[in-house]
Amino acid sequence: MTDEVTVGIPRTARASRSASIWKFVAPINLALLAFVLFFAGLRLARPRTVFYYTEGPVLGSLAALEASGDVTSLYPADGWTDPPTVLTLYPPVYFVLAAAIDQGAGTAGTLFGLRLLSAAALAGVVGLLTWQGIRRRVPASWLLAIGASALLTPGVYSVVAGAQPDSLALLWSWAGIWAALRLVESPSDGAGRVPWLVAGVTFLLAFFTKQSFIAAPVAFTIALFLARRRRAALTFAAVFAVAALGGVALLDQVSAGGFLANTVGALTGSTGLANLRSTLAESGPAQWTLLALVVGVAVTGRLRPGFPELYLLGSAALHTTAMLKTGSSVNYLLEPTFALLLLAIVRSPAREPGAGAAKPATSPFLAPGLAIGLALALLVVTGRAAWREATTARGWMASDTGARVSEFRGHPLTDAFFFPAVLEHGERPWLNDPFAFGVLEETGRWDPAPLVADLDARRVPFALTLVHPGPAPVPAGVGSKELVMAYFWRSRPVWGALNRAYRLVGEGPVYVWLPAEADR
């Protein structure tokens, strides 16, 4: 009898309910995969086109690594006085793995390896999210609702398959979170040593992929303290801190101080509330409202000071600080988004084993209809965002101005957006992240004198920017936190040299400066 009935419910009824659950879970899996594959394919098909402006600096860093094969070349310590002036903002894990992909695929000098790694990482995070929900018997309707509402936020779809380290850092974090949840929820230390090792190693990998991903290990340590497991908390915190700080010190030493100069250098400017406001405005507040409402309903009455709550608060605080310091970038919202989803999964009402209502009388077309509808919505939203950025580059390359600068010799001065075109010609640019170098100049950490000398001597073949330099240099008292991307181009030394020795010959969406003699 026990083989046929569990808790008074026949096996056939349980199988029927299981099939019904999967009917609702399958659409979100299908839609998520379609979403990732679509955007990944779109970007992988154009490995020489920048879709997201910070892909340029990332590609510049990877090119430096692939050219020398030495990790220390990622972090120059010479003050960026000679081209290429590449500022590597992130630790080395993402670049090392992307270089390995490029070596195997023969795609060095392009965005292919970086984007393939990011696409696979986000697909892995989506898989862990869905598996966590199924493991915890979360009702399929909640899983569908929270997943769909999250993917419609720019903080997620804008970095899908983009050359950004965030997705890989998030995957490492979520692998550690799996182990951390098991350790926090298990009595005493009976979970064994493997979860501790997994949590420690993957949290370290996340930190050395992008340094802002430290909320998870901090939340884990605090959660252990709240569970009165102080010895375990202190041991984990001490080992993690020694490993993380020791790794930073080692990287800084072997790069002769270049590691900290690069990864911290662009964060030395003053805080600007304008940065935070612009980021939140670009993140689609209406979409975030939908996500917050769905999660709020799912966790009503179930919140407590545990690991998911601490992780969400810590992640939101860290990335809000990053937005205040470094400017508008919706990729800072990626980890808080998935921290919110983790909270919804862990605290949502679970389906008791063997419990539940009878199979709902729904149309057999409901599940595939939801999948198709969600996938189409994602295609429309993300497709518009991608093509809007790609069109700018295509229009410039096809224009008369683009043809005039297609053959050049020397070191061009370019925005990050045009870095792949520079690599394709085999030249070395003077600039690939005007915001970062604007901050460094403002704070006295970068001297533009060598660049100004080259501009005055007209040794720079041309300059390209998506930002109009304006009719005058930066007014007194105005800094990079107000002008963001325009600050570098309007800084008094650069703006003065451009206007003395060059003429603006292209007018939006790409602004092109050629040596004055070439336009006579």
mmCIF file of N, CA and C in Angstrom, residues 48-124:
data_model
loop_
_atom_site.group_PDB
_atom_site.id
_atom_site.type_symbol
_atom_site.label_atom_id
_atom_site.label_comp_id
_atom_site.label_asym_id
_atom_site.label_seq_id
_atom_site.Cartn_x
_atom_site.Cartn_y
_atom_site.Cartn_z
ATOM 1 N N ARG A 48 32.804 42.777 -33.533
ATOM 2 C CA ARG A 48 33.616 43.981 -33.661
ATOM 3 C C ARG A 48 32.801 45.254 -33.433
ATOM 4 N N THR A 49 31.576 45.098 -32.964
ATOM 5 C CA THR A 49 30.707 46.241 -32.707
ATOM 6 C C THR A 49 30.415 46.346 -31.216
ATOM 7 N N VAL A 50 30.602 47.521 -30.655
ATOM 8 C CA VAL A 50 30.286 47.758 -29.247
ATOM 9 C C VAL A 50 28.798 48.072 -29.121
ATOM 10 N N PHE A 51 28.113 47.340 -28.256
ATOM 11 C CA PHE A 51 26.699 47.592 -27.998
ATOM 12 C C PHE A 51 26.490 48.383 -26.709
ATOM 13 N N TYR A 52 27.459 48.295 -25.800
ATOM 14 C CA TYR A 52 27.342 48.911 -24.484
ATOM 15 C C TYR A 52 28.665 49.611 -24.226
ATOM 16 N N TYR A 53 28.643 50.893 -23.865
ATOM 17 C CA TYR A 53 29.854 51.703 -23.971
ATOM 18 C C TYR A 53 31.047 51.153 -23.184
ATOM 19 N N THR A 54 30.825 50.509 -22.034
ATOM 20 C CA THR A 54 31.966 50.015 -21.265
ATOM 21 C C THR A 54 32.545 48.727 -21.830
ATOM 22 N N GLU A 55 31.979 48.214 -22.930
ATOM 23 C CA GLU A 55 32.615 47.078 -23.590
ATOM 24 C C GLU A 55 33.962 47.479 -24.191
ATOM 25 N N GLY A 56 34.104 48.739 -24.591
ATOM 26 C CA GLY A 56 35.349 49.196 -25.183
ATOM 27 C C GLY A 56 36.534 49.086 -24.242
ATOM 28 N N PRO A 57 36.456 49.663 -23.032
ATOM 29 C CA PRO A 57 37.564 49.503 -22.091
ATOM 30 C C PRO A 57 37.848 48.040 -21.745
ATOM 31 N N VAL A 58 36.802 47.225 -21.630
ATOM 32 C CA VAL A 58 37.012 45.810 -21.323
ATOM 33 C C VAL A 58 37.785 45.131 -22.449
ATOM 34 N N LEU A 59 37.403 45.415 -23.695
ATOM 35 C CA LEU A 59 38.119 44.840 -24.829
ATOM 36 C C LEU A 59 39.562 45.347 -24.879
ATOM 37 N N GLY A 60 39.763 46.622 -24.551
ATOM 38 C CA GLY A 60 41.118 47.152 -24.512
ATOM 39 C C GLY A 60 41.994 46.409 -23.513
ATOM 40 N N SER A 61 41.448 46.107 -22.363
ATOM 41 C CA SER A 61 42.204 45.361 -21.356
ATOM 42 C C SER A 61 42.518 43.957 -21.843
ATOM 43 N N LEU A 62 41.527 43.295 -22.434
ATOM 44 C CA LEU A 62 41.754 41.936 -22.938
ATOM 45 C C LEU A 62 42.817 41.942 -24.038
ATOM 46 N N ALA A 63 42.777 42.958 -24.899
ATOM 47 C CA ALA A 63 43.769 43.047 -25.971
ATOM 48 C C ALA A 63 45.176 43.183 -25.399
ATOM 49 N N ALA A 64 45.314 43.945 -24.309
ATOM 50 C CA ALA A 64 46.627 44.085 -23.672
ATOM 51 C C ALA A 64 47.108 42.743 -23.133
ATOM 52 N N LEU A 65 46.199 41.966 -22.540
ATOM 53 C CA LEU A 65 46.560 40.653 -22.002
ATOM 54 C C LEU A 65 46.923 39.688 -23.127
ATOM 55 N N GLU A 66 46.120 39.682 -24.197
ATOM 56 C CA GLU A 66 46.357 38.736 -25.278
ATOM 57 C C GLU A 66 47.627 39.074 -26.064
ATOM 58 N N ALA A 67 47.999 40.348 -26.084
ATOM 59 C CA ALA A 67 49.199 40.740 -26.813
ATOM 60 C C ALA A 67 50.469 40.288 -26.104
ATOM 61 N N SER A 68 50.452 40.290 -24.772
ATOM 62 C CA SER A 68 51.670 39.976 -24.016
ATOM 63 C C SER A 68 51.628 38.606 -23.345
ATOM 64 N N GLY A 69 50.416 38.119 -23.045
ATOM 65 C CA GLY A 69 50.305 36.867 -22.320
ATOM 66 C C GLY A 69 50.655 36.986 -20.853
ATOM 67 N N ASP A 70 50.790 38.204 -20.383
ATOM 68 C CA ASP A 70 51.204 38.466 -18.998
ATOM 69 C C ASP A 70 50.079 39.215 -18.283
ATOM 70 N N VAL A 71 49.591 38.658 -17.173
ATOM 71 C CA VAL A 71 48.495 39.276 -16.443
ATOM 72 C C VAL A 71 48.849 40.674 -15.962
ATOM 73 N N THR A 72 50.102 40.900 -15.645
ATOM 74 C CA THR A 72 50.486 42.229 -15.142
ATOM 75 C C THR A 72 50.309 43.307 -16.204
ATOM 76 N N SER A 73 50.261 42.927 -17.487
ATOM 77 C CA SER A 73 50.066 43.928 -18.540
ATOM 78 C C SER A 73 48.669 44.520 -18.513
ATOM 79 N N LEU A 74 47.757 43.882 -17.765
ATOM 80 C CA LEU A 74 46.417 44.446 -17.604
ATOM 81 C C LEU A 74 46.445 45.734 -16.785
ATOM 82 N N TYR A 75 47.455 45.888 -15.958
ATOM 83 C CA TYR A 75 47.453 46.978 -14.983
ATOM 84 C C TYR A 75 48.726 47.812 -15.115
ATOM 85 N N PRO A 76 48.790 48.716 -16.110
ATOM 86 C CA PRO A 76 49.994 49.542 -16.283
ATOM 87 C C PRO A 76 50.199 50.483 -15.104
ATOM 88 N N ALA A 77 51.448 50.697 -14.758
ATOM 89 C CA ALA A 77 51.785 51.561 -13.624
ATOM 90 C C ALA A 77 52.560 52.787 -14.077
ATOM 91 N N ASP A 78 52.534 53.084 -15.394
ATOM 92 C CA ASP A 78 53.343 54.184 -15.907
ATOM 93 C C ASP A 78 52.587 55.501 -15.979
ATOM 94 N N GLY A 79 51.410 55.565 -15.385
ATOM 95 C CA GLY A 79 50.630 56.794 -15.429
ATOM 96 C C GLY A 79 49.901 56.997 -16.734
ATOM 97 N N TRP A 80 49.858 55.960 -17.579
ATOM 98 C CA TRP A 80 49.130 56.019 -18.859
ATOM 99 C C TRP A 80 49.645 57.184 -19.711
ATOM 100 N N THR A 81 50.975 57.303 -19.818
ATOM 101 C CA THR A 81 51.555 58.417 -20.561
ATOM 102 C C THR A 81 51.731 58.119 -22.042
ATOM 103 N N ASP A 82 51.683 56.852 -22.438
ATOM 104 C CA ASP A 82 51.851 56.484 -23.843
ATOM 105 C C ASP A 82 50.671 55.622 -24.289
ATOM 106 N N PRO A 83 50.297 55.766 -25.552
ATOM 107 C CA PRO A 83 49.204 54.928 -26.048
ATOM 108 C C PRO A 83 49.657 53.466 -26.171
ATOM 109 N N PRO A 84 48.756 52.502 -26.018
ATOM 110 C CA PRO A 84 47.327 52.722 -25.749
ATOM 111 C C PRO A 84 47.074 53.044 -24.285
ATOM 112 N N THR A 85 46.222 53.970 -24.025
ATOM 113 C CA THR A 85 45.897 54.349 -22.658
ATOM 114 C C THR A 85 44.686 53.541 -22.203
ATOM 115 N N VAL A 86 44.947 52.359 -21.734
ATOM 116 C CA VAL A 86 43.894 51.428 -21.320
ATOM 117 C C VAL A 86 43.822 51.409 -19.801
ATOM 118 N N LEU A 87 42.652 51.636 -19.265
ATOM 119 C CA LEU A 87 42.442 51.583 -17.820
ATOM 120 C C LEU A 87 41.635 50.327 -17.506
ATOM 121 N N THR A 88 42.254 49.353 -16.840
ATOM 122 C CA THR A 88 41.581 48.095 -16.509
ATOM 123 C C THR A 88 40.918 48.233 -15.141
ATOM 124 N N LEU A 89 39.605 48.347 -15.145
ATOM 125 C CA LEU A 89 38.873 48.623 -13.913
ATOM 126 C C LEU A 89 38.606 47.377 -13.074
ATOM 127 N N TYR A 90 38.782 46.174 -13.655
ATOM 128 C CA TYR A 90 38.331 44.951 -12.984
ATOM 129 C C TYR A 90 39.492 43.998 -12.709
ATOM 130 N N PRO A 91 39.328 43.106 -11.719
ATOM 131 C CA PRO A 91 40.328 42.072 -11.443
ATOM 132 C C PRO A 91 40.475 41.102 -12.622
ATOM 133 N N PRO A 92 41.429 40.150 -12.557
ATOM 134 C CA PRO A 92 41.830 39.431 -13.777
ATOM 135 C C PRO A 92 41.020 38.202 -14.171
ATOM 136 N N VAL A 93 40.152 37.630 -13.314
ATOM 137 C CA VAL A 93 39.540 36.332 -13.621
ATOM 138 C C VAL A 93 38.779 36.356 -14.941
ATOM 139 N N TYR A 94 37.956 37.363 -15.154
ATOM 140 C CA TYR A 94 37.144 37.451 -16.369
ATOM 141 C C TYR A 94 38.029 37.500 -17.616
ATOM 142 N N PHE A 95 39.102 38.270 -17.558
ATOM 143 C CA PHE A 95 39.982 38.427 -18.723
ATOM 144 C C PHE A 95 40.754 37.142 -19.020
ATOM 145 N N VAL A 96 41.213 36.463 -17.983
ATOM 146 C CA VAL A 96 41.985 35.235 -18.186
ATOM 147 C C VAL A 96 41.114 34.170 -18.859
ATOM 148 N N LEU A 97 39.877 34.000 -18.391
ATOM 149 C CA LEU A 97 38.987 33.004 -18.987
ATOM 150 C C LEU A 97 38.600 33.395 -20.420
ATOM 151 N N ALA A 98 38.340 34.684 -20.651
ATOM 152 C CA ALA A 98 37.989 35.124 -22.003
ATOM 153 C C ALA A 98 39.170 34.928 -22.960
ATOM 154 N N ALA A 99 40.387 35.175 -22.497
ATOM 155 C CA ALA A 99 41.565 34.967 -23.337
ATOM 156 C C ALA A 99 41.709 33.493 -23.706
ATOM 157 N N ALA A 100 41.382 32.599 -22.776
ATOM 158 C CA ALA A 100 41.441 31.166 -23.073
ATOM 159 C C ALA A 100 40.426 30.789 -24.157
ATOM 160 N N ILE A 101 39.226 31.373 -24.099
ATOM 161 C CA ILE A 101 38.215 31.122 -25.127
ATOM 162 C C ILE A 101 38.697 31.637 -26.481
ATOM 163 N N ASP A 102 39.236 32.852 -26.502
ATOM 164 C CA ASP A 102 39.724 33.428 -27.753
ATOM 165 C C ASP A 102 40.847 32.596 -28.356
ATOM 166 N N GLN A 103 41.704 32.067 -27.503
ATOM 167 C CA GLN A 103 42.812 31.258 -27.998
ATOM 168 C C GLN A 103 42.298 29.995 -28.675
ATOM 169 N N GLY A 104 41.283 29.379 -28.080
ATOM 170 C CA GLY A 104 40.724 28.173 -28.673
ATOM 171 C C GLY A 104 39.914 28.445 -29.929
ATOM 172 N N ALA A 105 39.206 29.597 -29.961
ATOM 173 C CA ALA A 105 38.340 29.910 -31.093
ATOM 174 C C ALA A 105 39.028 30.747 -32.160
ATOM 175 N N GLY A 106 40.244 31.211 -31.890
ATOM 176 C CA GLY A 106 40.940 32.057 -32.851
ATOM 177 C C GLY A 106 40.282 33.403 -33.046
ATOM 178 N N THR A 107 39.754 33.985 -31.970
ATOM 179 C CA THR A 107 38.997 35.249 -32.068
ATOM 180 C C THR A 107 39.658 36.373 -31.281
ATOM 181 N N ALA A 108 40.979 36.306 -31.105
ATOM 182 C CA ALA A 108 41.675 37.358 -30.358
ATOM 183 C C ALA A 108 41.468 38.708 -31.021
ATOM 184 N N GLY A 109 41.355 39.757 -30.192
ATOM 185 C CA GLY A 109 41.151 41.100 -30.708
ATOM 186 C C GLY A 109 39.709 41.454 -30.976
ATOM 187 N N THR A 110 38.798 40.571 -30.596
ATOM 188 C CA THR A 110 37.365 40.838 -30.773
ATOM 189 C C THR A 110 36.656 40.668 -29.432
ATOM 190 N N LEU A 111 35.355 40.939 -29.446
ATOM 191 C CA LEU A 111 34.534 40.807 -28.243
ATOM 192 C C LEU A 111 33.950 39.405 -28.086
ATOM 193 N N PHE A 112 34.293 38.477 -28.965
ATOM 194 C CA PHE A 112 33.645 37.164 -28.987
ATOM 195 C C PHE A 112 33.822 36.404 -27.679
ATOM 196 N N GLY A 113 35.073 36.234 -27.244
ATOM 197 C CA GLY A 113 35.323 35.455 -26.032
ATOM 198 C C GLY A 113 34.674 36.070 -24.808
ATOM 199 N N LEU A 114 34.744 37.382 -24.682
ATOM 200 C CA LEU A 114 34.131 38.075 -23.553
ATOM 201 C C LEU A 114 32.625 37.865 -23.545
ATOM 202 N N ARG A 115 31.985 38.000 -24.700
ATOM 203 C CA ARG A 115 30.532 37.893 -24.771
ATOM 204 C C ARG A 115 30.059 36.452 -24.592
ATOM 205 N N LEU A 116 30.792 35.496 -25.154
ATOM 206 C CA LEU A 116 30.410 34.093 -24.981
ATOM 207 C C LEU A 116 30.461 33.706 -23.509
ATOM 208 N N LEU A 117 31.489 34.149 -22.809
ATOM 209 C CA LEU A 117 31.621 33.857 -21.380
ATOM 210 C C LEU A 117 30.480 34.483 -20.597
ATOM 211 N N SER A 118 30.123 35.730 -20.902
ATOM 212 C CA SER A 118 29.044 36.404 -20.191
ATOM 213 C C SER A 118 27.699 35.737 -20.447
ATOM 214 N N ALA A 119 27.453 35.331 -21.703
ATOM 215 C CA ALA A 119 26.185 34.677 -22.034
ATOM 216 C C ALA A 119 26.045 33.356 -21.287
ATOM 217 N N ALA A 120 27.114 32.558 -21.282
ATOM 218 C CA ALA A 120 27.072 31.275 -20.577
ATOM 219 C C ALA A 120 26.881 31.476 -19.077
ATOM 220 N N ALA A 121 27.514 32.505 -18.527
ATOM 221 C CA ALA A 121 27.400 32.762 -17.086
ATOM 222 C C ALA A 121 25.977 33.137 -16.703
ATOM 223 N N LEU A 122 25.347 34.029 -17.479
ATOM 224 C CA LEU A 122 23.985 34.421 -17.133
ATOM 225 C C LEU A 122 23.010 33.268 -17.326
ATOM 226 N N ALA A 123 23.244 32.437 -18.346
ATOM 227 C CA ALA A 123 22.412 31.249 -18.511
ATOM 228 C C ALA A 123 22.554 30.333 -17.290
ATOM 229 N N GLY A 124 23.777 30.243 -16.745
ATOM 230 C CA GLY A 124 23.977 29.440 -15.540
ATOM 231 C C GLY A 124 23.255 30.009 -14.338
#
